[in-house]
Amino acid sequence: MRDRDYLTLHAWMWSKSGLGLKLGSVELCLYARIYAFSRRGAGVYYETQEAAARAFEVSVRQVQRAIKSLSESGLVVEVGRYRLGNNRDSRRFKVSQARIDEAVRSFDAEAAARALSGDGMSREAPPDETSPDRRTERRASGDGMSGEAAVRATECRPERMKGSYGEREHPSKPSPAEARDAVGEEVAEAVERLMGASINRRASFEEVAAAYARALARGYSPESIEEGYRRYTARYRRDNPETARYAMRLDNWLSRPDGLSFDLPAKRCGKRRPSPEEDRRAERERFEQRLMDGNPEYRELKELVGRLYPEMGWEKLNGNAEEAARMESEIEKASARMAEIEASSPGA
């Protein structure tokens, strides 16, 4: 995995008394990734198999086998499909909360039995190595460091710096004023315009400005970045008409491979003529948008399908097969009616 990527592996995932996934396996890494996206019904995992293979530095075939293994064992459940901007679909998954609860209960029961028997545990609790006092002692003594590193640690003192919020102890994080000076006034204004159009405003000016500067260095222009974000916004709102909860932060959209470089590849920033496939895809998007703007019934059906897909997946996850089948039938009826409207509309 890349240096900036990480996974959180819980002991119940790989413990034999829990789920029993093999340490170091693609199944364990993929399960941890799906769990991070969808635990407790917080969302869904819709990463493409190619992106997962790049993240884990394995082949696409290995990812496919891992997905099949997790699905067949009931650890993850497919809850529909996520439409990508390149006229492709990506399968959406959630973890099975029932299997997680069962694994955690089994794992906790074994841990409690070991504690009562004293197996593998000392009578005196070991010191908390992560407590602030213990970290201070370790730094002062140089415990766990080489001699030179220990000297640097004991001599190191945070330098104070001034920013728009006064003095603070974080020399590595610039203030908004410092970030503006670093990128220049023209780029700062472009960043503010982009932040004003954002559907997810959780990123700070400093974070967006740094990612924006890196995008400029990759060959994008301010105009092409704004065009790419307009495409991302249209794509996201088409697939998620009711909520902006799952929209990417601006700094992530500018940096991640499924962000700016997906919605507007760098080679398209020049004057190259779009391919026939790109023209057809763009025309299809404009056609659907015209129907949604001019036909209230089509818009309602589109929103209904977008709402029912995750609800159907949730019912499947909870074992409500009858309710899931009812929702699937509604989706099929709505999709058929949408096809009729499309066929009878001008420009179809």
Coordinates of C-alpha atoms in Angstrom, one line a residue:
M1 CA 0.0 0.0 0.0
R2 CA 1.1 3.6 -0.5
D3 CA 2.6 5.5 2.5
R4 CA -0.5 7.6 3.0
D5 CA -2.9 4.6 3.0
Y6 CA -3.6 2.6 6.1
L7 CA -6.0 -0.1 7.4
T8 CA -7.4 -0.6 10.9
L9 CA -7.3 -4.3 11.7
H10 CA -9.3 -5.4 14.8
A11 CA -8.3 -8.5 16.7
W12 CA -11.7 -10.1 16.2
M13 CA -11.2 -10.0 12.5
W14 CA -8.2 -12.3 12.4
S15 CA -8.7 -14.2 15.7
K16 CA -9.8 -17.8 15.5
S17 CA -12.5 -17.1 18.1
G18 CA -13.7 -14.2 15.8
L19 CA -14.0 -14.2 12.1
G20 CA -10.7 -16.1 11.6
L21 CA -9.5 -14.3 8.5
K22 CA -5.8 -15.0 7.8
L23 CA -3.3 -12.3 8.7
G24 CA -1.7 -10.8 5.6
S25 CA -4.4 -12.1 3.3
V26 CA -6.2 -10.1 0.7
E27 CA -9.5 -11.2 2.3
L28 CA -8.5 -9.6 5.6
C29 CA -7.3 -6.3 4.0
L30 CA -10.4 -6.1 1.8
Y31 CA -12.8 -6.9 4.7
A32 CA -11.1 -4.2 6.8
R33 CA -11.6 -1.7 4.0
I34 CA -15.3 -2.6 3.5
Y35 CA -15.8 -2.4 7.3
A36 CA -14.3 1.1 7.4
F37 CA -16.8 2.3 4.8
S38 CA -20.0 0.5 6.0
R39 CA -19.8 -0.4 9.7
R40 CA -23.0 0.2 11.7
G41 CA -24.8 1.1 8.4
A42 CA -22.7 4.3 8.0
G43 CA -22.4 3.9 4.3
V44 CA -21.5 1.5 1.5
Y45 CA -18.2 0.4 -0.2
Y46 CA -18.2 0.9 -3.9
E47 CA -14.5 1.0 -4.9
T48 CA -13.7 -0.6 -8.2
Q49 CA -11.8 -3.9 -8.3
E50 CA -9.0 -2.1 -10.2
A51 CA -8.6 0.6 -7.5
A52 CA -8.6 -2.0 -4.7
A53 CA -5.9 -4.0 -6.6
R54 CA -3.8 -0.9 -6.9
A55 CA -4.2 0.0 -3.2
F56 CA -3.2 -3.5 -2.0
E57 CA -0.6 -4.0 -4.8
V58 CA -2.1 -7.3 -5.9
S59 CA -3.8 -8.5 -9.1
V60 CA -7.4 -7.8 -10.0
R61 CA -8.0 -11.6 -10.0
Q62 CA -6.9 -11.8 -6.4
V63 CA -9.4 -9.1 -5.4
Q64 CA -12.1 -10.9 -7.3
R65 CA -11.4 -14.1 -5.4
A66 CA -11.3 -12.3 -2.1
I67 CA -14.8 -10.7 -2.8
K68 CA -16.2 -14.0 -3.8
S69 CA -14.8 -15.7 -0.6
L70 CA -16.2 -12.9 1.6
S71 CA -19.6 -13.0 -0.1
E72 CA -19.9 -16.8 0.0
S73 CA -19.0 -16.8 3.7
G74 CA -21.6 -14.2 4.5
L75 CA -19.2 -11.7 5.9
V76 CA -20.2 -9.0 3.3
V77 CA -23.4 -8.5 1.4
E78 CA -23.9 -6.9 -2.0
V79 CA -26.5 -4.1 -1.8
G80 CA -26.7 -2.9 -5.4
R81 CA -24.6 -1.0 -7.9
Y82 CA -23.0 2.4 -8.0
R83 CA -23.0 4.1 -11.4
L84 CA -19.6 5.6 -12.3
G85 CA -19.0 8.6 -14.5
N86 CA -17.5 6.5 -17.3
N87 CA -20.8 4.7 -18.1
R88 CA -19.8 1.7 -15.9
D89 CA -21.2 0.2 -12.7
S90 CA -19.4 -0.7 -9.5
R91 CA -20.8 -3.3 -7.1
R92 CA -21.7 -1.9 -3.6
F93 CA -21.1 -3.9 -0.4
K94 CA -21.8 -3.7 3.3
V95 CA -20.5 -5.8 6.1
S96 CA -22.9 -8.2 7.8
Q97 CA -23.5 -6.6 11.3
A98 CA -24.9 -9.9 12.6
R99 CA -21.7 -11.7 11.8
I100 CA -19.7 -8.9 13.5
D101 CA -21.8 -9.0 16.6
E102 CA -21.4 -12.8 16.8
A103 CA -17.6 -12.6 16.3
V104 CA -17.1 -9.9 18.9
R105 CA -19.2 -11.8 21.5
S106 CA -17.2 -14.9 20.9
F107 CA -13.9 -13.0 21.0
D108 CA -14.8 -11.1 24.2
A109 CA -15.9 -14.4 25.9
E110 CA -12.6 -16.0 25.2
A111 CA -10.7 -12.9 26.4
A112 CA -12.8 -12.9 29.6
A113 CA -12.0 -16.6 30.2
R114 CA -8.3 -15.9 29.8
A115 CA -8.5 -13.0 32.2
L116 CA -10.3 -15.1 34.9
S117 CA -7.8 -18.0 34.5
G118 CA -4.8 -15.7 34.4
D119 CA -3.6 -17.4 31.2
G120 CA -0.9 -15.4 29.6
M121 CA -1.5 -12.4 31.8
S122 CA 0.5 -11.0 34.7
R123 CA -1.2 -10.2 38.0
E124 CA 0.0 -6.6 37.8
A125 CA -1.3 -4.6 34.9
P126 CA 1.5 -3.3 32.6
P127 CA 2.0 0.5 32.4
D128 CA 0.1 2.3 29.7
E129 CA 2.7 3.0 27.1
T130 CA 0.4 5.5 25.3
S131 CA -0.4 7.7 28.3
P132 CA 1.0 11.3 28.2
D133 CA 3.1 10.8 31.4
R134 CA 4.7 7.6 30.0
R135 CA 5.4 9.2 26.6
T136 CA 7.2 12.1 28.5
E137 CA 9.2 9.6 30.5
R138 CA 10.2 7.7 27.4
R139 CA 11.2 10.8 25.6
A140 CA 13.2 12.2 28.5
S141 CA 15.1 8.9 29.0
G142 CA 15.4 8.1 25.3
D143 CA 13.8 4.7 26.0
G144 CA 13.4 2.7 22.7
M145 CA 15.6 5.1 20.7
S146 CA 19.1 5.1 19.4
G147 CA 21.5 7.4 21.3
E148 CA 21.5 10.1 18.7
A149 CA 17.7 10.0 18.3
A150 CA 17.3 10.2 22.1
V151 CA 19.5 13.3 22.3
R152 CA 17.5 15.0 19.5
A153 CA 14.2 14.1 21.2
T154 CA 15.3 15.6 24.6
E155 CA 16.7 18.7 23.0
C156 CA 13.7 19.2 20.6
R157 CA 11.4 22.1 21.6
P158 CA 8.4 23.2 19.5
E159 CA 9.0 26.6 17.9
R160 CA 6.1 29.0 18.3
M161 CA 4.8 30.7 15.2
K162 CA 2.2 33.4 14.5
G163 CA -0.8 33.0 12.3
S164 CA -4.2 34.5 11.8
Y165 CA -5.3 32.7 15.0
G166 CA -2.5 34.0 17.2
E167 CA 0.4 31.9 18.6
R168 CA 0.2 28.1 18.5
E169 CA 2.4 25.1 18.8
H170 CA 2.0 23.6 15.3
P171 CA 4.9 24.8 13.1
S172 CA 4.0 22.3 10.4
K173 CA 0.5 23.6 9.7
P174 CA 0.3 27.0 8.0
S175 CA -2.4 29.6 8.8
P176 CA -4.9 30.7 6.2
A177 CA -3.0 33.9 5.7
E178 CA 0.3 32.0 5.2
A179 CA -1.4 29.5 2.8
R180 CA -2.8 32.5 0.8
D181 CA 0.7 34.0 0.6
A182 CA 2.2 30.7 -0.5
V183 CA -0.1 30.1 -3.5
G184 CA -0.6 33.7 -4.5
E185 CA -3.7 35.9 -4.6
E186 CA -4.9 34.7 -8.0
V187 CA -4.8 31.0 -7.0
A188 CA -6.3 31.9 -3.6
E189 CA -9.3 33.5 -5.3
A190 CA -9.7 30.4 -7.5
V191 CA -9.6 28.2 -4.4
E192 CA -12.3 30.3 -2.7
R193 CA -14.5 30.0 -5.8
L194 CA -14.1 26.3 -5.8
M195 CA -14.9 26.1 -2.1
G196 CA -18.0 28.2 -2.6
A197 CA -19.3 25.6 -5.2
S198 CA -18.4 22.6 -3.0
I199 CA -21.1 20.2 -1.9
N200 CA -18.8 19.0 1.0
R201 CA -17.3 21.9 2.9
R202 CA -15.5 20.0 5.7
A203 CA -12.0 20.8 4.3
S204 CA -10.1 23.9 5.4
F205 CA -8.7 26.6 3.1
E206 CA -5.2 25.5 3.9
E207 CA -5.9 21.8 3.0
V208 CA -7.7 22.7 -0.3
A209 CA -5.0 25.3 -1.3
A210 CA -2.2 22.7 -0.9
A211 CA -4.1 20.1 -3.0
Y212 CA -5.1 22.8 -5.5
A213 CA -1.4 23.8 -6.0
R214 CA -0.5 20.1 -6.5
A215 CA -3.2 19.8 -9.2
L216 CA -1.8 22.9 -11.0
A217 CA 1.6 21.3 -10.9
R218 CA 0.2 18.2 -12.6
G219 CA -0.9 20.4 -15.6
Y220 CA -4.5 21.4 -14.7
S221 CA -5.7 25.0 -15.2
P222 CA -8.1 26.7 -12.8
E223 CA -10.8 26.5 -15.6
S224 CA -10.3 22.8 -16.1
I225 CA -10.4 22.1 -12.3
E226 CA -13.7 24.0 -12.1
E227 CA -15.1 22.1 -15.1
G228 CA -14.0 18.8 -13.5
Y229 CA -15.8 19.7 -10.3
R230 CA -18.9 20.6 -12.1
R231 CA -18.9 17.1 -13.7
Y232 CA -18.3 15.5 -10.4
T233 CA -21.2 17.5 -8.8
A234 CA -23.5 16.5 -11.6
R235 CA -22.4 12.8 -11.4
Y236 CA -22.8 12.7 -7.6
R237 CA -26.2 14.4 -7.5
R238 CA -27.5 12.1 -10.3
D239 CA -26.5 9.0 -8.2
N240 CA -27.3 10.5 -4.8
P241 CA -30.1 13.0 -5.3
E242 CA -31.1 13.2 -1.6
T243 CA -27.9 13.7 0.4
A244 CA -24.4 15.2 0.2
R245 CA -23.2 13.0 3.0
Y246 CA -21.0 10.8 0.9
A247 CA -19.5 13.5 -1.3
M248 CA -15.7 13.7 -1.3
R249 CA -13.9 16.5 0.5
L250 CA -12.4 19.0 -1.9
D251 CA -8.8 18.2 -0.9
N252 CA -9.5 14.5 -1.4
W253 CA -11.2 15.1 -4.8
L254 CA -8.3 17.1 -6.0
S255 CA -5.7 14.4 -5.0
R256 CA -7.4 11.0 -5.2
P257 CA -7.4 8.9 -8.5
D258 CA -11.2 8.7 -8.3
G259 CA -11.5 12.5 -8.0
L260 CA -10.2 15.2 -10.4
S261 CA -8.1 12.8 -12.6
F262 CA -11.2 10.6 -13.0
D263 CA -13.7 13.3 -13.8
L264 CA -11.3 15.2 -16.0
P265 CA -8.1 13.3 -17.0
A266 CA -5.1 15.5 -17.5
K267 CA -4.9 14.6 -21.2
R268 CA -8.3 16.2 -21.7
C269 CA -7.0 19.6 -20.4
G270 CA -5.6 20.4 -23.8
K271 CA -7.5 20.9 -27.1
R272 CA -7.9 17.2 -28.0
R273 CA -11.2 16.4 -29.6
P274 CA -13.4 14.1 -27.4
S275 CA -13.7 10.5 -28.6
P276 CA -17.1 9.2 -30.0
E277 CA -17.6 7.3 -26.7
E278 CA -17.1 10.5 -24.7
D279 CA -19.5 12.4 -26.9
R280 CA -22.1 9.7 -26.5
R281 CA -21.7 9.7 -22.7
A282 CA -21.9 13.5 -22.5
E283 CA -25.0 13.5 -24.7
R284 CA -26.6 10.8 -22.5
E285 CA -26.0 12.9 -19.4
R286 CA -27.4 16.0 -21.0
F287 CA -30.5 14.0 -22.2
E288 CA -31.2 12.7 -18.6
Q289 CA -30.7 16.2 -17.2
R290 CA -33.2 17.7 -19.6
L291 CA -35.8 15.0 -18.7
M292 CA -35.3 15.7 -15.0
D293 CA -35.7 19.4 -15.5
G294 CA -38.8 19.2 -17.8
N295 CA -40.6 16.1 -16.5
P296 CA -41.5 16.0 -12.8
E297 CA -42.6 12.3 -13.1
Y298 CA -39.2 11.3 -14.5
R299 CA -37.4 13.2 -11.7
E300 CA -39.5 11.5 -9.0
L301 CA -38.9 8.1 -10.5
K302 CA -35.1 8.8 -10.6
E303 CA -35.1 9.9 -7.0
L304 CA -37.2 6.9 -6.0
V305 CA -34.8 4.4 -7.6
G306 CA -31.8 6.2 -6.0
R307 CA -33.5 6.0 -2.5
L308 CA -34.7 2.4 -2.8
Y309 CA -31.4 0.8 -3.9
P310 CA -29.6 1.4 -0.5
E311 CA -32.8 0.6 1.5
M312 CA -33.2 -2.7 -0.4
G313 CA -29.6 -3.6 0.4
W314 CA -30.2 -2.8 4.1
E315 CA -33.2 -5.1 4.2
K316 CA -31.2 -7.9 2.6
L317 CA -28.5 -7.3 5.1
N318 CA -31.0 -7.7 8.0
G319 CA -32.5 -10.8 6.4
N320 CA -35.8 -9.2 5.4
A321 CA -36.1 -11.0 2.1
E322 CA -39.8 -10.3 1.6
E323 CA -39.4 -6.5 2.0
A324 CA -36.2 -6.5 -0.2
A325 CA -38.1 -8.3 -2.9
R326 CA -40.9 -5.8 -2.7
M327 CA -38.4 -2.9 -3.1
E328 CA -36.7 -4.7 -6.0
S329 CA -40.1 -5.0 -7.7
E330 CA -40.7 -1.3 -7.2
I331 CA -37.3 -0.5 -8.7
E332 CA -38.0 -2.6 -11.8
K333 CA -41.4 -0.9 -12.3
A334 CA -39.9 2.6 -11.9
S335 CA -37.0 1.7 -14.3
A336 CA -39.4 0.4 -16.9
R337 CA -41.5 3.6 -16.7
M338 CA -38.4 5.7 -17.0
A339 CA -37.5 3.8 -20.1
E340 CA -40.9 4.5 -21.6
I341 CA -40.6 8.2 -20.9
E342 CA -37.1 8.3 -22.4
A343 CA -38.4 6.4 -25.6
S344 CA -41.3 8.9 -26.0
S345 CA -39.2 12.0 -25.4
P346 CA -37.7 14.2 -28.3
G347 CA -34.1 13.4 -28.9
A348 CA -34.3 9.8 -27.7

